[in-house]
PDB file of C-alpha atoms in Angstrom:
ATOM      1  CA  LYS A1225      78.532  43.112 -58.154  1.00 48.00           C
ATOM      2  CA  ARG A1226      77.204  46.078 -56.211  1.00 48.00           C
ATOM      3  CA  ASN A1227      73.756  47.589 -55.860  1.00 46.00           C
ATOM      4  CA  ALA A1228      72.892  51.289 -56.281  1.00 48.00           C
ATOM      5  CA  GLN A1229      74.057  51.962 -52.704  1.00 46.00           C
ATOM      6  CA  GLY A1230      77.475  50.436 -53.465  1.00 54.00           C
ATOM      7  CA  GLU A1231      76.869  47.382 -51.267  1.00 49.00           C
ATOM      8  CA  ASP A1232      78.182  43.973 -52.292  1.00 48.00           C
ATOM      9  CA  ILE A1233      74.960  42.099 -53.108  1.00 47.00           C
ATOM     10  CA  LYS A1234      76.503  38.692 -52.378  1.00 47.00           C
ATOM     11  CA  ALA A1235      77.320  39.860 -48.854  1.00 46.00           C
ATOM     12  CA  LEU A1236      73.920  41.373 -48.113  1.00 49.00           C
ATOM     13  CA  GLU A1237      71.836  39.356 -45.683  1.00 56.00           C
ATOM     14  CA  SER A1238      68.195  39.012 -46.537  1.00 61.00           C
ATOM     15  CA  ALA A1239      65.936  40.849 -44.099  1.00 71.00           C
ATOM     16  CA  LEU A1240      63.743  37.748 -44.288  1.00 79.00           C
ATOM     17  CA  VAL A1241      66.266  35.278 -42.818  1.00 82.00           C
ATOM     18  CA  GLY A1242      64.518  33.719 -39.821  1.00 85.00           C
ATOM     19  CA  LYS A1243      61.084  34.732 -41.139  1.00 89.00           C
ATOM     20  CA  PRO A1244      58.486  32.812 -43.159  1.00 90.00           C
ATOM     21  CA  VAL A1245      58.318  32.949 -46.949  1.00 92.00           C
ATOM     22  CA  PRO A1246      55.988  35.918 -47.654  1.00 90.00           C
ATOM     23  CA  ALA A1247      52.318  35.081 -48.135  1.00 87.00           C
ATOM     24  CA  LYS A1248      51.391  35.564 -51.769  1.00 88.00           C
ATOM     25  CA  ASN A1249      49.125  33.932 -54.308  1.00 91.00           C
ATOM     26  CA  LEU A1250      51.374  32.534 -57.026  1.00 92.00           C
ATOM     27  CA  THR A1251      50.718  30.737 -60.285  1.00 95.00           C
ATOM     28  CA  GLU A1252      52.570  27.715 -61.648  1.00 96.00           C
ATOM     29  CA  LEU A1253      54.258  28.238 -65.026  1.00 96.00           C
ATOM     30  CA  PHE A1254      53.064  25.184 -66.963  1.00 94.00           C
ATOM     31  CA  GLU A1255      49.633  24.422 -65.517  1.00 92.00           C
ATOM     32  CA  ASN A1256      48.553  27.841 -64.187  1.00 91.00           C
ATOM     33  CA  LYS A1257      47.807  26.084 -60.884  1.00 93.00           C
ATOM     34  CA  ALA A1258      47.483  28.453 -57.926  1.00 93.00           C
ATOM     35  CA  TYR A1259      49.840  28.180 -54.950  1.00 94.00           C
ATOM     36  CA  THR A1260      50.293  30.048 -51.680  1.00 90.00           C
ATOM     37  CA  ASN A1261      53.258  30.045 -49.305  1.00 90.00           C
ATOM     38  CA  GLU A1262      51.889  26.713 -47.969  1.00 90.00           C
ATOM     39  CA  LEU A1263      53.933  25.196 -50.807  1.00 92.00           C
ATOM     40  CA  PHE A1264      56.974  25.853 -48.598  1.00 93.00           C
ATOM     41  CA  GLN A1265      55.428  24.287 -45.464  1.00 93.00           C
ATOM     42  CA  GLN A1266      55.446  20.613 -46.437  1.00 92.00           C
ATOM     43  CA  GLY A1267      57.876  19.294 -43.837  1.00 93.00           C
ATOM     44  CA  GLU A1268      60.946  19.101 -46.109  1.00 93.00           C
ATOM     45  CA  PRO A1269      63.618  21.745 -46.691  1.00 94.00           C
ATOM     46  CA  VAL A1270      63.656  23.250 -50.154  1.00 95.00           C
ATOM     47  CA  LEU A1271      65.808  25.505 -52.298  1.00 96.00           C
ATOM     48  CA  LEU A1272      63.885  28.436 -53.765  1.00 96.00           C
ATOM     49  CA  ASN A1273      65.827  29.365 -56.897  1.00 96.00           C
ATOM     50  CA  VAL A1274      65.153  32.731 -58.563  1.00 96.00           C
ATOM     51  CA  TRP A1275      66.010  32.560 -62.287  1.00 97.00           C
ATOM     52  CA  ALA A1276      65.150  34.003 -65.696  1.00 96.00           C
ATOM     53  CA  THR A1277      65.854  33.290 -69.346  1.00 97.00           C
ATOM     54  CA  TRP A1278      67.459  36.752 -69.740  1.00 95.00           C
ATOM     55  CA  CYS A1279      70.064  35.879 -67.079  1.00 93.00           C
ATOM     56  CA  PRO A1280      73.356  34.436 -68.460  1.00 93.00           C
ATOM     57  CA  THR A1281      74.480  33.340 -64.976  1.00 92.00           C
ATOM     58  CA  CYS A1282      71.230  31.370 -64.588  1.00 93.00           C
ATOM     59  CA  TYR A1283      72.143  29.496 -67.744  1.00 93.00           C
ATOM     60  CA  ALA A1284      75.546  28.701 -66.224  1.00 90.00           C
ATOM     61  CA  GLU A1285      74.032  27.293 -63.003  1.00 95.00           C
ATOM     62  CA  HIS A1286      71.187  25.371 -64.644  1.00 96.00           C
ATOM     63  CA  GLN A1287      73.159  22.203 -65.359  1.00 93.00           C
ATOM     64  CA  TYR A1288      74.243  21.973 -61.728  1.00 96.00           C
ATOM     65  CA  LEU A1289      70.645  22.450 -60.529  1.00 96.00           C
ATOM     66  CA  ASN A1290      69.619  19.541 -62.784  1.00 97.00           C
ATOM     67  CA  LYS A1291      72.332  17.431 -61.092  1.00 96.00           C
ATOM     68  CA  LEU A1292      71.109  18.386 -57.593  1.00 96.00           C
ATOM     69  CA  ALA A1293      67.514  17.551 -58.532  1.00 97.00           C
ATOM     70  CA  LYS A1294      68.621  14.108 -59.764  1.00 96.00           C
ATOM     71  CA  GLU A1295      70.301  13.617 -56.364  1.00 95.00           C
ATOM     72  CA  GLY A1296      66.950  14.271 -54.660  1.00 95.00           C
ATOM     73  CA  VAL A1297      67.346  17.924 -53.659  1.00 94.00           C
ATOM     74  CA  ARG A1298      63.913  19.565 -53.655  1.00 95.00           C
ATOM     75  CA  ILE A1299      64.035  22.797 -55.701  1.00 97.00           C
ATOM     76  CA  ILE A1300      61.241  25.260 -56.395  1.00 97.00           C
ATOM     77  CA  GLY A1301      61.890  27.699 -59.218  1.00 97.00           C
ATOM     78  CA  LEU A1302      60.746  31.315 -59.357  1.00 97.00           C
ATOM     79  CA  ASP A1303      60.783  32.583 -62.943  1.00 97.00           C
ATOM     80  CA  TYR A1304      61.543  36.252 -62.278  1.00 96.00           C
ATOM     81  CA  LYS A1305      60.497  39.174 -64.528  1.00 96.00           C
ATOM     82  CA  ASP A1306      60.338  36.858 -67.518  1.00 96.00           C
ATOM     83  CA  GLU A1307      58.020  35.869 -70.361  1.00 95.00           C
ATOM     84  CA  SER A1308      56.279  32.535 -69.755  1.00 95.00           C
ATOM     85  CA  PRO A1309      56.656  31.123 -73.315  1.00 96.00           C
ATOM     86  CA  LYS A1310      60.421  31.748 -73.206  1.00 97.00           C
ATOM     87  CA  ALA A1311      60.663  30.162 -69.754  1.00 97.00           C
ATOM     88  CA  MET A1312      58.733  27.058 -70.809  1.00 97.00           C
ATOM     89  CA  LYS A1313      60.959  26.605 -73.886  1.00 97.00           C
ATOM     90  CA  TRP A1314      64.112  27.094 -71.763  1.00 97.00           C
ATOM     91  CA  LEU A1315      63.039  24.322 -69.356  1.00 97.00           C
ATOM     92  CA  LYS A1316      62.029  21.975 -72.163  1.00 97.00           C
ATOM     93  CA  ASP A1317      65.385  22.512 -73.913  1.00 97.00           C
ATOM     94  CA  LEU A1318      67.698  22.510 -70.863  1.00 97.00           C
ATOM     95  CA  GLY A1319      65.826  20.231 -68.459  1.00 97.00           C
ATOM     96  CA  ASN A1320      63.585  21.106 -65.536  1.00 98.00           C
ATOM     97  CA  PRO A1321      65.177  20.686 -62.092  1.00 98.00           C
ATOM     98  CA  TYR A1322      62.178  22.223 -60.323  1.00 98.00           C
ATOM     99  CA  GLN A1323      59.396  20.347 -58.542  1.00 96.00           C
ATOM    100  CA  VAL A1324      57.249  23.437 -59.085  1.00 96.00           C
ATOM    101  CA  VAL A1325      57.955  26.499 -61.256  1.00 97.00           C
ATOM    102  CA  LEU A1326      56.243  29.678 -60.087  1.00 97.00           C
ATOM    103  CA  LYS A1327      55.821  32.696 -62.360  1.00 96.00           C
ATOM    104  CA  ASP A1328      56.656  36.189 -61.201  1.00 95.00           C
ATOM    105  CA  GLU A1329      56.320  38.151 -64.445  1.00 93.00           C
ATOM    106  CA  LYS A1330      56.065  41.547 -62.742  1.00 93.00           C
ATOM    107  CA  GLY A1331      58.630  40.729 -60.052  1.00 91.00           C
ATOM    108  CA  SER A1332      56.266  41.390 -57.118  1.00 91.00           C
ATOM    109  CA  PHE A1333      57.062  38.165 -55.218  1.00 92.00           C
ATOM    110  CA  GLY A1334      60.755  38.766 -55.866  1.00 90.00           C
ATOM    111  CA  LEU A1335      60.316  42.237 -54.371  1.00 87.00           C
ATOM    112  CA  ASP A1336      58.668  40.697 -51.286  1.00 89.00           C
ATOM    113  CA  LEU A1337      61.691  38.364 -50.969  1.00 90.00           C
ATOM    114  CA  GLY A1338      64.150  41.255 -51.325  1.00 86.00           C
ATOM    115  CA  VAL A1339      65.550  39.902 -54.597  1.00 88.00           C
ATOM    116  CA  TYR A1340      68.174  42.130 -56.255  1.00 84.00           C
ATOM    117  CA  GLY A1341      68.422  40.091 -59.452  1.00 84.00           C
ATOM    118  CA  ALA A1342      68.866  36.597 -60.742  1.00 91.00           C
ATOM    119  CA  PRO A1343      70.094  34.091 -59.856  1.00 94.00           C
ATOM    120  CA  GLU A1344      69.401  34.068 -56.141  1.00 93.00           C
ATOM    121  CA  THR A1345      68.721  31.018 -54.015  1.00 94.00           C
ATOM    122  CA  PHE A1346      67.000  30.798 -50.646  1.00 94.00           C
ATOM    123  CA  ILE A1347      67.149  27.856 -48.248  1.00 93.00           C
ATOM    124  CA  VAL A1348      63.695  27.329 -46.742  1.00 95.00           C
ATOM    125  CA  ASP A1349      63.008  24.812 -43.971  1.00 94.00           C
ATOM    126  CA  GLY A1350      60.040  22.422 -43.909  1.00 94.00           C
ATOM    127  CA  LYS A1351      57.954  24.948 -41.956  1.00 95.00           C
ATOM    128  CA  GLY A1352      58.423  27.654 -44.588  1.00 95.00           C
ATOM    129  CA  VAL A1353      61.047  29.705 -42.727  1.00 94.00           C
ATOM    130  CA  ILE A1354      63.916  31.223 -44.738  1.00 93.00           C
ATOM    131  CA  HIS A1355      67.327  30.270 -43.324  1.00 91.00           C
ATOM    132  CA  TYR A1356      69.739  31.654 -45.903  1.00 89.00           C
ATOM    133  CA  ARG A1357      69.912  33.776 -49.053  1.00 90.00           C
ATOM    134  CA  TYR A1358      72.634  33.325 -51.656  1.00 88.00           C
ATOM    135  CA  ALA A1359      73.074  35.777 -54.542  1.00 88.00           C
ATOM    136  CA  GLY A1360      74.901  34.265 -57.499  1.00 88.00           C
ATOM    137  CA  ASP A1361      75.072  30.940 -59.253  1.00 90.00           C
ATOM    138  CA  VAL A1362      74.915  27.672 -57.375  1.00 89.00           C
ATOM    139  CA  ASN A1363      77.811  25.443 -58.406  1.00 84.00           C
ATOM    140  CA  GLU A1364      79.576  22.493 -56.797  1.00 87.00           C
ATOM    141  CA  LYS A1365      81.774  24.657 -54.566  1.00 86.00           C
ATOM    142  CA  VAL A1366      78.904  26.869 -53.383  1.00 82.00           C
ATOM    143  CA  TRP A1367      76.690  23.821 -52.772  1.00 85.00           C
ATOM    144  CA  THR A1368      79.226  21.728 -50.837  1.00 87.00           C
ATOM    145  CA  GLN A1369      80.876  24.544 -48.847  1.00 83.00           C
ATOM    146  CA  THR A1370      78.016  26.978 -48.220  1.00 81.00           C
ATOM    147  CA  LEU A1371      74.484  25.723 -48.892  1.00 83.00           C
ATOM    148  CA  LYS A1372      74.472  21.988 -48.124  1.00 82.00           C
ATOM    149  CA  PRO A1373      75.921  22.364 -44.579  1.00 80.00           C
ATOM    150  CA  ILE A1374      73.013  24.654 -43.651  1.00 74.00           C
TER     151      ILE A1374
END
């Protein structure tokens, strides 16, 4: 997959690697609870998974994310450029691997993160600093060979 400039989006490094998760007021999908980037500064590493109901690859990775969550991996979901009712139904039907699901209906937080599309996953340390960006679906191979070692 290539972007408009012809660059391989899986190979592109995020400009934010080594920097904190951008400061933004975000709203939780189910409870409309407000969050800031302090959500990512709780002392434990977390996966920030960008997903949407319109994304077929997100559907493919969802089962594996459920498995990781059951194994104790902390995952925060960012519902990207999506409709909240559809997203809530998706999670009720397919399971919810996320500790918190943030809504980004207009895609502004995704833009701040440098998101090209969905799915994308960021590894964030316990201080809220982004260490890695992965574009594409997280599966067993990607998790064991690329993400988990980080």
